[in-house]
Coordinates of C-alpha atoms in Angstrom, one line a residue:
P295 CA 61.0 -14.4 2.0
S296 CA 63.6 -12.2 3.0
L297 CA 63.4 -10.4 -0.1
Y298 CA 59.6 -9.9 0.3
H299 CA 60.0 -8.8 4.2
S300 CA 62.8 -6.2 3.9
T301 CA 60.3 -4.7 0.6
Y302 CA 57.2 -4.3 2.4
C303 CA 59.3 -3.2 5.5
E304 CA 61.0 -0.4 3.7
L305 CA 57.4 0.9 1.7
Y306 CA 55.8 0.9 4.9
S307 CA 58.6 2.4 7.3
F308 CA 58.7 -0.1 9.9
P309 CA 61.0 0.8 12.9
S310 CA 64.1 -2.2 12.8
H311 CA 63.4 -3.2 16.4
C312 CA 59.6 -4.4 14.8
Q313 CA 60.7 -6.0 11.2
D314 CA 61.3 -9.3 13.0
E315 CA 57.7 -9.2 13.8
T316 CA 56.3 -8.1 11.1
Y317 CA 58.0 -10.9 8.9
R318 CA 57.1 -13.4 11.5
C319 CA 53.4 -12.1 10.8
L320 CA 53.7 -12.4 7.2
A321 CA 56.0 -15.5 6.6
G322 CA 53.4 -17.1 9.7
Q323 CA 50.1 -19.0 8.3
G324 CA 47.2 -18.0 6.4
G325 CA 45.3 -17.3 9.5
S326 CA 47.9 -15.4 11.1
M327 CA 48.2 -13.1 8.1
I328 CA 44.4 -12.7 8.0
K329 CA 44.6 -11.2 11.9
F330 CA 47.1 -8.9 10.7
L331 CA 45.3 -8.0 8.5
T332 CA 41.8 -7.6 10.3
K333 CA 43.4 -5.6 13.1
G334 CA 45.1 -2.6 10.4
L335 CA 41.0 -2.6 9.4
L336 CA 39.8 -2.1 12.4
R337 CA 42.4 0.1 13.8
D338 CA 42.2 2.2 10.1
R339 CA 38.1 3.9 11.0
S340 CA 39.0 5.6 7.5
R341 CA 38.5 2.1 6.1
S342 CA 36.6 -0.1 8.2
L343 CA 34.7 2.2 11.0
F344 CA 33.2 5.2 8.4
P345 CA 32.2 3.1 5.7
V346 CA 30.2 0.3 7.6
L347 CA 28.3 3.4 9.6
V348 CA 28.3 4.8 6.1
I349 CA 26.6 2.2 4.7
T350 CA 24.4 1.4 7.5
L351 CA 23.1 4.8 7.7
T352 CA 22.3 4.9 4.3
V353 CA 20.2 1.5 4.0
T354 CA 18.1 1.6 7.2
L355 CA 17.2 5.5 5.6
V356 CA 16.3 3.7 2.3
I357 CA 14.4 1.0 3.5
F358 CA 12.6 3.1 6.0
T359 CA 11.6 5.9 3.4
L360 CA 10.7 3.3 1.0
G361 CA 8.6 1.5 3.7
F362 CA 7.2 4.4 4.6
M363 CA 5.9 5.6 1.3
K364 CA 4.9 2.1 0.5
G365 CA 3.0 2.5 3.2
S366 CA 1.2 5.5 2.6
M367 CA 0.3 4.8 -0.5
N368 CA -0.8 1.6 0.1
S369 CA -3.2 3.7 2.9
L370 CA -5.0 5.4 0.0
L371 CA -5.2 2.9 -2.4
L372 CA -6.7 0.8 0.5
D373 CA -9.5 3.7 1.1
T374 CA -10.5 3.2 -2.3
A375 CA -10.3 -0.3 -2.5
V376 CA -13.1 -0.4 0.8
I377 CA -15.4 2.3 -0.9
L378 CA -15.5 1.7 -4.7
T379 CA -13.1 -1.4 -5.8
G380 CA -11.7 -4.0 -3.5
H381 CA -8.6 -5.2 -4.3
E382 CA -10.7 -7.1 -7.0
K383 CA -14.7 -7.0 -7.7
I384 CA -16.7 -9.3 -9.4
V385 CA -19.6 -7.9 -11.1
T386 CA -21.6 -9.0 -14.1
R387 CA -20.9 -7.6 -17.6
A388 CA -23.9 -5.2 -17.9
Y389 CA -23.9 -3.7 -14.4
N390 CA -20.1 -2.7 -15.2
E391 CA -21.4 -1.2 -18.0
E392 CA -24.0 1.0 -16.2
S393 CA -22.4 0.6 -12.6
Q394 CA -22.8 4.6 -12.3
L395 CA -26.6 4.0 -12.4
M396 CA -26.2 1.3 -9.8
P397 CA -28.4 -1.0 -11.5
N398 CA -29.7 -3.6 -9.4
D399 CA -32.0 -5.3 -12.0
L400 CA -27.9 -6.8 -13.0
A401 CA -27.1 -7.7 -9.8
L402 CA -25.3 -10.6 -9.4
L403 CA -26.9 -13.6 -9.1
D404 CA -26.4 -17.3 -6.4
V405 CA -24.1 -15.3 -5.0
D406 CA -23.4 -17.6 -2.0
Q407 CA -22.2 -20.1 -4.7
L408 CA -19.7 -17.8 -6.1
I409 CA -18.0 -17.0 -3.0
D410 CA -18.1 -20.6 -2.7
D411 CA -16.0 -21.3 -5.4
L412 CA -14.2 -17.8 -5.3
E413 CA -12.6 -19.1 -1.7
K414 CA -11.7 -22.4 -2.3
N415 CA -10.3 -21.0 -6.1
Y416 CA -8.5 -18.0 -4.8
P417 CA -7.5 -18.6 -0.9
D418 CA -5.1 -15.4 -0.7
F419 CA -8.2 -13.5 -0.6
F420 CA -10.9 -12.9 1.8
W421 CA -14.5 -12.3 -0.2
T422 CA -17.5 -10.3 0.6
P423 CA -20.4 -9.4 -0.8
R424 CA -21.8 -5.4 -1.5
I425 CA -25.2 -3.8 -2.2
T426 CA -24.4 -0.8 -3.6
F427 CA -28.4 2.0 -3.8
A428 CA -29.3 4.9 -2.9
G429 CA -32.7 6.5 -2.7
L430 CA -34.3 9.1 -0.3
L431 CA -33.8 9.5 3.2
D432 CA -37.2 10.2 5.3
I433 CA -37.3 11.4 8.5
P434 CA -40.6 11.3 10.3
D435 CA -41.7 13.2 13.7
E436 CA -43.5 12.6 16.9
K437 CA -46.8 11.8 14.6
G438 CA -45.0 10.3 11.9
E439 CA -45.2 13.0 10.0
T440 CA -42.3 14.0 7.4
K441 CA -39.5 16.2 9.1
A442 CA -37.0 16.4 6.6
Q443 CA -36.2 14.2 3.7
G444 CA -33.0 14.5 1.8
P445 CA -30.6 11.7 -1.1
V446 CA -28.7 8.8 0.5
I447 CA -26.5 6.3 -0.7
A448 CA -26.0 3.7 0.9
F449 CA -24.1 0.2 1.1
G450 CA -24.8 -3.2 2.1
I451 CA -21.9 -4.5 4.1
D452 CA -22.0 -8.1 5.8
F453 CA -21.3 -6.9 9.2
L454 CA -23.0 -9.5 11.3
S455 CA -21.6 -12.7 9.9
D456 CA -19.1 -14.6 12.1
G457 CA -15.2 -14.0 10.9
S458 CA -16.3 -11.2 8.6
R459 CA -13.7 -8.2 8.5
Q460 CA -15.7 -5.6 7.5
V461 CA -15.6 -3.4 10.8
E462 CA -12.0 -3.8 10.6
I463 CA -11.4 -2.3 7.1
W464 CA -14.0 0.5 7.5
E465 CA -12.3 1.5 10.7
L466 CA -15.8 2.1 12.3
E467 CA -14.9 1.9 16.1
R468 CA -12.1 4.5 14.9
S469 CA -14.8 6.6 13.0
L470 CA -17.8 6.0 15.4
V471 CA -18.8 9.5 16.3
S472 CA -21.8 8.7 18.7
G473 CA -24.1 5.8 18.8
K474 CA -23.1 2.3 18.7
L475 CA -22.1 -0.4 15.6
P476 CA -24.9 -2.3 13.7
E477 CA -25.9 -5.1 16.2
N478 CA -29.2 -6.2 14.0
R479 CA -30.7 -6.0 10.3
N480 CA -32.9 -3.1 10.7
D481 CA -29.9 -1.2 12.4
A482 CA -28.5 1.5 10.2
L483 CA -25.3 3.8 10.4
I484 CA -25.5 7.2 9.2
S485 CA -23.0 10.0 7.9
S486 CA -22.3 12.6 10.6
K487 CA -22.6 15.3 7.7
L488 CA -26.2 13.7 6.6
A489 CA -27.5 13.8 10.3
N490 CA -26.4 17.6 11.2
Q491 CA -28.0 18.0 7.8
L492 CA -31.5 16.0 8.4
N493 CA -31.0 17.0 12.0
L494 CA -30.5 13.6 12.8
S495 CA -29.6 11.6 16.2
A496 CA -28.4 8.2 17.4
G497 CA -32.1 6.3 18.3
E498 CA -34.3 7.6 16.1
S499 CA -35.6 6.1 13.3
V500 CA -35.7 6.6 10.0
T501 CA -37.4 5.1 6.3
F502 CA -35.0 4.5 3.1
I503 CA -37.9 5.2 -0.2
G504 CA -36.2 3.7 -3.4
S505 CA -36.9 0.7 -5.6
T506 CA -36.1 -3.2 -5.6
M507 CA -34.1 -5.1 -7.8
D508 CA -37.4 -5.1 -10.0
N509 CA -37.7 -2.0 -10.5
A510 CA -40.7 -2.0 -7.6
F511 CA -41.3 0.5 -5.5
T512 CA -39.9 0.2 -1.5
T513 CA -39.8 1.6 1.6
Y514 CA -38.3 0.0 4.8
N515 CA -37.3 1.3 8.0
F516 CA -34.3 1.5 9.6
N517 CA -32.9 2.5 13.2
V518 CA -30.1 4.7 13.3
S519 CA -27.9 3.3 15.2
G520 CA -24.7 5.3 15.4
T521 CA -23.6 8.3 13.7
F522 CA -20.1 8.0 11.5
N523 CA -17.1 10.7 10.4
L524 CA -14.6 8.3 7.6
R525 CA -12.6 11.9 7.9
K526 CA -12.5 11.7 3.9
G527 CA -13.8 14.6 2.9
Q528 CA -17.1 15.1 1.0
T529 CA -16.9 11.3 0.7
D530 CA -19.1 10.4 3.6
K531 CA -21.7 13.0 3.1
Q532 CA -24.4 11.5 2.1
M533 CA -23.6 7.8 3.4
M534 CA -25.5 5.2 5.1
L535 CA -24.6 2.0 5.9
V536 CA -26.6 -1.3 6.6
D537 CA -26.0 -4.8 7.1
L538 CA -26.4 -7.0 4.1
S539 CA -29.4 -8.8 5.0
G540 CA -31.1 -5.4 5.7
A541 CA -30.4 -4.6 2.0
R542 CA -31.6 -7.5 0.8
L543 CA -35.0 -7.4 2.3
A544 CA -35.3 -4.3 2.1
L545 CA -34.7 -4.2 -1.9
D546 CA -36.3 -8.1 -2.6
M547 CA -32.5 -9.2 -3.7
E548 CA -32.0 -12.9 -2.0
N549 CA -28.6 -14.3 -2.3
T550 CA -27.9 -11.6 -4.7
A551 CA -25.4 -8.9 -5.2
S552 CA -24.3 -5.7 -6.6
A553 CA -20.5 -6.8 -6.4
I554 CA -18.3 -9.0 -4.5
F555 CA -15.2 -7.4 -3.2
G556 CA -12.1 -9.6 -2.7
F557 CA -9.1 -8.2 -0.1
T558 CA -5.8 -10.1 0.5
H559 CA -6.0 -10.8 4.3
S560 CA -3.0 -8.7 4.9
L561 CA -4.8 -6.0 2.8
Y562 CA -1.4 -5.3 1.5
Y563 CA -2.4 -4.8 -2.3
N564 CA -0.3 -6.2 -5.0
D565 CA -0.8 -4.8 -8.2
K566 CA 0.9 -7.8 -10.4
K567 CA -1.2 -10.6 -8.7
A568 CA -3.8 -8.6 -8.5
V569 CA -3.5 -8.5 -12.5
A570 CA -2.4 -11.9 -12.5
L571 CA -5.6 -13.1 -10.5
R572 CA -8.2 -11.3 -12.7
T573 CA -6.7 -12.5 -16.2
D574 CA -7.2 -16.2 -14.8
Y575 CA -10.6 -15.6 -13.5
N576 CA -11.4 -13.8 -16.8
N577 CA -10.6 -16.6 -18.7
T578 CA -12.1 -19.4 -17.2
K579 CA -14.9 -18.2 -15.2
S580 CA -16.2 -15.4 -17.8
D581 CA -18.2 -15.7 -20.4
S582 CA -17.5 -12.2 -23.3
L583 CA -21.5 -13.2 -25.1
D584 CA -23.2 -12.8 -22.1
I585 CA -24.2 -10.0 -20.2
F586 CA -24.6 -12.0 -16.7
S587 CA -21.8 -13.4 -17.4
P588 CA -19.7 -12.1 -13.9
L589 CA -16.4 -10.3 -14.4
M590 CA -13.2 -9.5 -12.2
L591 CA -12.2 -6.2 -12.4
A592 CA -8.7 -5.3 -10.2
L593 CA -8.4 -2.0 -8.6
R594 CA -6.7 -0.5 -11.4
D595 CA -9.5 -1.3 -13.9
G596 CA -11.5 0.7 -12.1
N597 CA -11.7 5.0 -11.8
Q598 CA -8.5 5.9 -13.5
M599 CA -6.8 3.8 -10.4
G600 CA -3.8 2.6 -13.0
T601 CA -2.6 5.6 -13.6
M602 CA -2.2 6.2 -9.8
V603 CA -0.9 2.9 -9.2
D604 CA 1.5 3.2 -11.9
I605 CA 2.7 6.8 -10.9
S606 CA 3.2 5.3 -7.2
G607 CA 5.9 2.8 -8.4
A608 CA 7.7 4.6 -10.7
M609 CA 8.1 7.4 -7.8
L610 CA 9.5 4.7 -5.6
A611 CA 11.6 3.2 -8.1
I612 CA 13.0 7.0 -8.3
M613 CA 13.5 7.4 -4.8
G614 CA 15.5 4.4 -4.7
G615 CA 17.8 5.7 -7.1
I616 CA 18.6 8.7 -6.1
F617 CA 19.7 7.0 -2.8
L618 CA 21.7 4.7 -4.4
V619 CA 23.5 7.2 -6.2
V620 CA 23.6 9.4 -3.3
V621 CA 25.2 6.3 -1.9
M622 CA 27.7 5.6 -4.4
V623 CA 28.8 9.7 -4.3
V624 CA 29.8 9.5 -1.2
L625 CA 31.6 6.4 -0.6
W626 CA 33.5 7.1 -4.0
N627 CA 34.4 10.4 -2.1
M628 CA 35.9 8.8 1.1
G629 CA 37.8 6.4 -1.7
L630 CA 39.1 9.4 -3.0
M631 CA 40.1 10.8 0.2
N632 CA 41.6 7.7 1.1
G633 CA 44.0 7.9 -1.7
L634 CA 44.8 11.3 -1.0
R635 CA 46.0 10.5 1.9
R636 CA 47.8 7.4 0.8
Y637 CA 49.5 8.6 -2.1
G638 CA 49.5 12.5 -2.4
E639 CA 47.9 14.8 -4.7
V640 CA 50.2 13.9 -7.3
G641 CA 49.8 10.3 -7.5
L642 CA 46.4 10.5 -7.0
R643 CA 45.8 13.0 -10.2
L644 CA 48.3 10.2 -11.9
A645 CA 46.0 7.6 -10.9
M646 CA 42.7 9.2 -12.2
G647 CA 44.3 9.5 -15.7
E648 CA 46.3 13.1 -16.1
S649 CA 49.2 12.9 -17.9
K650 CA 52.1 14.0 -16.4
G651 CA 52.7 17.1 -18.4
Q652 CA 49.4 18.0 -17.1
V653 CA 50.1 17.7 -13.7
Y654 CA 53.6 19.6 -14.0
R655 CA 52.1 22.4 -16.0
S656 CA 49.0 22.8 -13.5
M657 CA 51.3 23.0 -10.5
I658 CA 53.6 25.2 -12.2
S659 CA 51.1 27.5 -13.0
E660 CA 49.2 26.8 -10.1
A661 CA 53.0 27.9 -8.1
V662 CA 53.3 31.2 -10.1

């Protein structure tokens, strides 16, 4: 102990009057030694405060940036999911092949039973039927004669059922421009762009002209309860939203639907879980030989969304990697600076692998 005490004090140039105290600390119990070293670290800010600050700030920045990017990407995916794909979507195999034509004659049957089975087997999602149809919208004047007409694409959405979250995921309370939300099956919401085009306002009546599920001619009157603007460019230019029960009555589609949409309860899209669920459902419930057999599609399966999902994942990984490299460089530089202060330039260069000859030659050349 006396030899260690003498060497340690000489190495760190402790004054003679404190060498006895240092020896007592070093020769004492382990707790005292830890306390001694801890005090030294805390008093040397370059070895305690600054590394902690750098790591804390960097980790905070990484978490915030990745969280912000994930949130922004999820918001973009949710916009697409609400209108077109859902996090999961179930259609018949035949409907999927002709989906651009909105062929409701190939729609799902016995939808209530399908949804009951889905809620039982896949409770991590909530499931809602959807009818997508298109036709002509006729606006009558005071005499009941046609004042204006225009094409319309309509969505039959489950607005009125207990526990429905359609108003929430469509953000209709925020998007409502005039009027009010639908309160009965004959109410309809019209895009503000379409309303301006047809000189239409809330409170008026419109007539939908189209075809039923059986391709029969149909007309049905809707009351315009309000107008909305989704703020998504031209997406809602010719859009009309009606309650599912009204759409079924207009198109003679009782207990049927164009598709069943599934969303996670948190509305956050997890691609791995969605793909796993799709694969499990199609392996157990879908018959590849039956064109009317239900087929589940994940969000990545529609409208080239798979590429966007893959790119977003790669971007997040790249950003995370860049931040980690920055942290490593900063901490490495801090270590070099600490080493430079403690060992001097010559010792540091030798520690990094330079030979004595290289060090001598460079110092001589610098001096000259």
